Amino acid sequence: MNELKTKIRIDNFNFYYGKKHALKNISMNVPEHRVTALIGPSGCGKSTFLRSLNRMNDLIEHTRCDGTVVVDNVNIYDDAIDVVELRKKIGMIFQRSNPFPKSIYDNVAYGPRINNIKEKKQLDEIVERSLIRAALWDEVKDDLSKSGLALSGGQQQRLCIARAVAVDPEILLMDEPASALDPLATTKIEELIHELKGKYTIVIVTHNMQQAARVSDFTAFFYMGEQIEFDETKKIFTMPGKKQTEDYITGRFG
Amino acid sequence: MIQKKILSASVSSATALSAFFILAIVAVVMGNIIIEGSSTITWEFLTGKPTEGMTQGGIFPAIFGTFLLVVIMSIIGVPIGTITAIYLTEYANQRSPFARLIRFAVNTLAGIPAIVFGLFGLGFFIQFVGSSMDKALMPAGQLRWGQPNILWASLTMAILTLPVVIVSVEEALKSVPRELREASLALGATKFETIWKIVLPNSLAGMLTGGILAVSRGAGEVAPILFTGAAYFLPKLPNSLSDQFMELGYHIYIMSTQSPDVEATRGIQYATTLVLLVLTFALNFSAIFLRYRVRKNMAH
Amino acid sequence: MPQNQLKKKFRLGEVIAEKVVTIVAFFSLAMITLIFVFVFRETLPIFYGADAEASSVPAQIEQQETYGGEGVQEVAMQSKTSSHDTEGIASIDNLTGTTWQPVSGKPKFGIVPLVLGSLKVSLIAVLFAVPIAILAALFTSSFAPKWAKELMKPAIEILAGIPSVVIGFFALIVLASLIQNIFGYQYRLNAFVGGVALSFAVIPIIYSITEDAISRVPGSLTEASLALGASKWETAIYVVLPAATPGIFAAVLLGIGRAFGETMIVLMATGNAAMLSASLFEPVRTMSATIGAEMAEVVFGETHYNVLFLIGSILFLFTFVLNAIAELFVRQRMMKKFQGI
């Protein structure tokens, strides 16, 4: 673990919904170009934690947090940080695929256009590159003007991935990206994650332990807002250090 | 047991009877006006102006005046209502005192009797704003803005219909799924970019619904324009904002209560009423249809 | 991630958008304030003692005494024959008097008959509308077969969408004769006709809010009642209605507010004579109809003008209070009731 460069360093991070203490003293180092899985029973705080990494939780009223989240030496909770610019660097894929009710092309081009890329040729290039990267290009290249909503569930989710990578992020946050998909589509997404990690640092929330075991290099186990254990996935699944982790992995609760 | 059965039957039949009574009211009112009104409506009636002391001729000036009234009203009211709805759903912190105060103001505005809006139009637009404009713009003693006209009537109506617009647009904005907003923001779009490129295009039909409902309401209200701009009889169409105008609802009121021979013009009264009904219902139904489509889309 | 790229940016567009939106949102609030200010402002001269110029009534007004419909002529007649008071200004005494004769040589501004007239017509309308609307709402939610439900929804929307001037017209031409034929009284236009016509406008309000309140009654409640062996109607009367009471109360309050403030229907259907009478079948003149009929004819700044604004202020305050009670009190109670607090 030492030879890996740390991309995100979380130190003593706490998060509160009103009076509810949702995340307690989370600390971990997320390595660059690796997949880090967050697992735990529902309500354990794993999604809240994920949404703290691109400050999506800022949108919810009456929440607060303390501690630091440092990405490449930059504390993203620093007052001088621009949240909008931050989110361009840290993309997010949601649990339910959420393409805009626009064409496939316009979905992918949404981010670049916001970044003031207007030239048709350049946009075409980005759209093609992103769709290729999301392993969707071959399926849709003949009909880019089709509505994103007309795609199948698995294709929609890959469209969302293409949309996210189109703005050139460094980190991809995925919130149970395959939970609403059938096994075949899930396999495709998992393969895609495997390919993407060469270019991006990926943090993925999943409730599916086999999935975590299959796709991730590191795994953090959350329980009741606390980070119980964080280690290499291999180690977590073969010889967990904590009793609670073992209980969860062997299906004794959750 | 028999007693219980009688009670049961009487309760359910009383409710059914009430429902039937409401259906009967609707059927009788609509039926009466459609049957009596349709016999007088001709092309000349719709396109001609009143003649022979309003006992003959058509109602084109009233149709035109109503149209002009709702157009000016919409130009003013729809943008203000839409932006207020955007504030309430997108920008306001729901628990902030300011947002609550605005919501309270909108609710209050919705409950004020139409006639009080008329008083306000008279006291504020005509007596205060209009008179001040005359003092500044016109030669001493001359009246132009300090009297009833179509501008003041339209503005009064715009305020009256403001809550209608706000409530419909709010509903439309709220129907845009949170996931779409989050997707946009997660891509690094700003709040305004998200509203402009994602929220508004996806609530366009809802905003249109709000506008149409407001127009329908504005076309049907008479009390606010009784003394802010509607005229008894004008052979000429208004060609300036400071002109008075004829209006369908006001025309019905005048013709059925004030004209020298009320009986003789019954046909005109019914026909005018039918025109107003057709106008408001055409608007209402298109709004209902649009709203239905919006809900269906959102469910998808 | 390079830090300088993440530095907080000043986005002028965002700031302007937010400011503009907030300022425009302020508009509704400003309007309410202005309505308060400008409607009340015009009533002030009454209390500061009006000026003498108001005492002479311009001739043009005399000519237009027929304005406002059939009943007004009677008032005008009365006002020519009986005139004791010499005061042209509206002292408090005068205002609380029982005679409304604003356009006579010696005007009297007693608003008591107008207030009572409004109350009378509203009461008739509400007494008529409340049982029908509530029972019909109960029908749709508890008893109706599907086709009847689907018929009621558009019917209510149509009734709610009929402009009040159309209801007034229908009452004036058809309803008045119909009711006169049934009861055979003297005046064709009267409080009863006005009240019944007004109920057409009130029914959709009470129906919609009641139906909404009933649909919010938790399904578990009705299921529990039915599971205990209660019949449909017992459940409706003993479980659903009581649970929806706060909402129904709000519905009735809003209905009263609507009835009290409605202008065109009463202006066209009540006969508009400002007389004190306990009879249902005598003409009345309501506050709203008085403003509607007389405001176009008065001279600005005259006492009559100010008194009409005073009547408007009373209307405004009354509906404001009713709405506030319906909004705040009832909604909170309804929430508390279901949360079991």
Coordinates of C-alpha atoms in Angstrom, one line a residue, chain B residues 90-211:
Chain B
E90 CA -35.0 26.9 -6.5
Y91 CA -33.4 29.7 -4.5
A92 CA -35.3 30.2 -1.3
N93 CA -34.2 28.5 1.9
Q94 CA -37.6 27.0 2.7
R95 CA -37.4 27.9 6.3
S96 CA -36.1 31.4 5.9
P97 CA -38.4 34.2 7.1
F98 CA -38.2 36.0 3.8
A99 CA -39.4 32.9 1.8
R100 CA -42.2 32.3 4.3
L101 CA -43.2 35.9 4.0
I102 CA -43.4 35.7 0.3
R103 CA -45.4 32.5 0.4
F104 CA -47.7 34.1 2.9
A105 CA -48.1 37.1 0.5
V106 CA -48.9 34.8 -2.4
N107 CA -51.6 33.0 -0.3
T108 CA -53.0 36.3 0.9
L109 CA -53.1 37.6 -2.7
A110 CA -55.0 34.6 -3.8
G111 CA -57.7 35.2 -1.1
I112 CA -58.4 38.9 -1.7
P113 CA -61.8 39.5 -3.3
A114 CA -61.7 40.6 -6.9
I115 CA -63.5 43.8 -6.2
V116 CA -60.8 44.9 -3.7
F117 CA -58.3 44.5 -6.6
G118 CA -60.5 46.9 -8.4
L119 CA -60.3 49.4 -5.6
F120 CA -56.6 49.0 -5.5
G121 CA -56.3 49.6 -9.2
L122 CA -58.4 52.8 -8.8
G123 CA -56.6 54.0 -5.7
F124 CA -53.0 53.1 -6.7
F125 CA -52.8 53.0 -10.5
I126 CA -55.3 55.6 -11.5
Q127 CA -55.3 58.0 -8.5
F128 CA -51.7 57.7 -7.5
V129 CA -49.5 56.6 -10.4
G130 CA -51.7 57.9 -13.2
S131 CA -52.3 61.3 -11.6
S132 CA -48.6 61.7 -10.9
M133 CA -47.8 60.9 -14.5
D134 CA -50.4 63.5 -15.6
K135 CA -48.8 66.1 -13.4
A136 CA -45.4 65.4 -14.8
L137 CA -46.3 64.8 -18.5
M138 CA -49.5 66.6 -19.4
P139 CA -50.4 70.3 -19.6
A140 CA -51.9 71.5 -16.3
G141 CA -55.4 70.2 -15.7
Q142 CA -55.5 67.7 -18.5
L143 CA -56.2 64.0 -17.8
R144 CA -54.7 61.2 -19.7
W145 CA -53.3 58.6 -17.3
G146 CA -55.2 59.6 -14.3
Q147 CA -58.4 57.9 -15.5
P148 CA -59.5 54.4 -16.2
N149 CA -57.8 52.7 -19.2
I150 CA -56.7 49.4 -20.5
L151 CA -53.2 49.6 -19.0
W152 CA -54.4 50.1 -15.5
A153 CA -57.1 47.4 -15.9
S154 CA -54.5 44.9 -17.3
L155 CA -52.1 45.7 -14.5
T156 CA -54.8 45.2 -11.9
M157 CA -55.7 41.9 -13.5
A158 CA -52.0 40.9 -13.6
I159 CA -51.8 41.2 -9.9
L160 CA -55.0 39.3 -9.4
T161 CA -53.8 36.4 -11.5
L162 CA -50.3 36.4 -10.1
P163 CA -51.0 33.6 -7.6
V164 CA -52.4 31.4 -10.3
V165 CA -49.2 31.7 -12.3
I166 CA -47.0 31.2 -9.3
V167 CA -48.8 28.1 -8.0
S168 CA -48.8 26.4 -11.5
V169 CA -45.2 27.2 -12.3
E170 CA -44.1 26.0 -8.8
E171 CA -45.9 22.7 -9.4
A172 CA -44.2 22.4 -12.8
L173 CA -40.7 23.2 -11.3
K174 CA -41.2 20.7 -8.5
S175 CA -42.1 18.0 -11.0
V176 CA -38.6 18.1 -12.4
P177 CA -36.8 15.2 -10.7
R178 CA -34.1 16.0 -8.3
E179 CA -31.9 13.5 -10.0
L180 CA -31.7 15.7 -13.1
R181 CA -30.6 18.7 -11.0
E182 CA -28.0 16.7 -9.2
A183 CA -26.7 15.2 -12.5
S184 CA -26.2 18.7 -13.8
L185 CA -24.6 20.1 -10.7
A186 CA -22.3 17.1 -10.4
L187 CA -21.0 17.9 -13.9
G188 CA -19.9 21.2 -12.7
A189 CA -22.9 23.3 -13.9
T190 CA -23.7 26.3 -11.7
K191 CA -27.1 26.7 -10.1
F192 CA -28.3 29.1 -12.8
E193 CA -27.0 27.0 -15.6
T194 CA -28.8 24.0 -14.1
I195 CA -32.1 26.1 -13.9
W196 CA -31.7 27.5 -17.3
K197 CA -30.6 24.4 -19.2
I198 CA -32.3 21.6 -17.3
V199 CA -35.1 22.8 -15.0
L200 CA -36.8 25.4 -17.2
P201 CA -36.9 23.4 -20.4
N202 CA -38.3 20.5 -18.6
S203 CA -41.1 22.5 -17.0
L204 CA -42.0 24.5 -20.1
A205 CA -45.4 22.8 -20.4
G206 CA -46.2 23.5 -16.8
M207 CA -45.3 27.2 -17.2
L208 CA -47.5 27.4 -20.2
T209 CA -50.3 25.8 -18.1
G210 CA -49.9 28.5 -15.5
G211 CA -50.1 31.2 -18.2

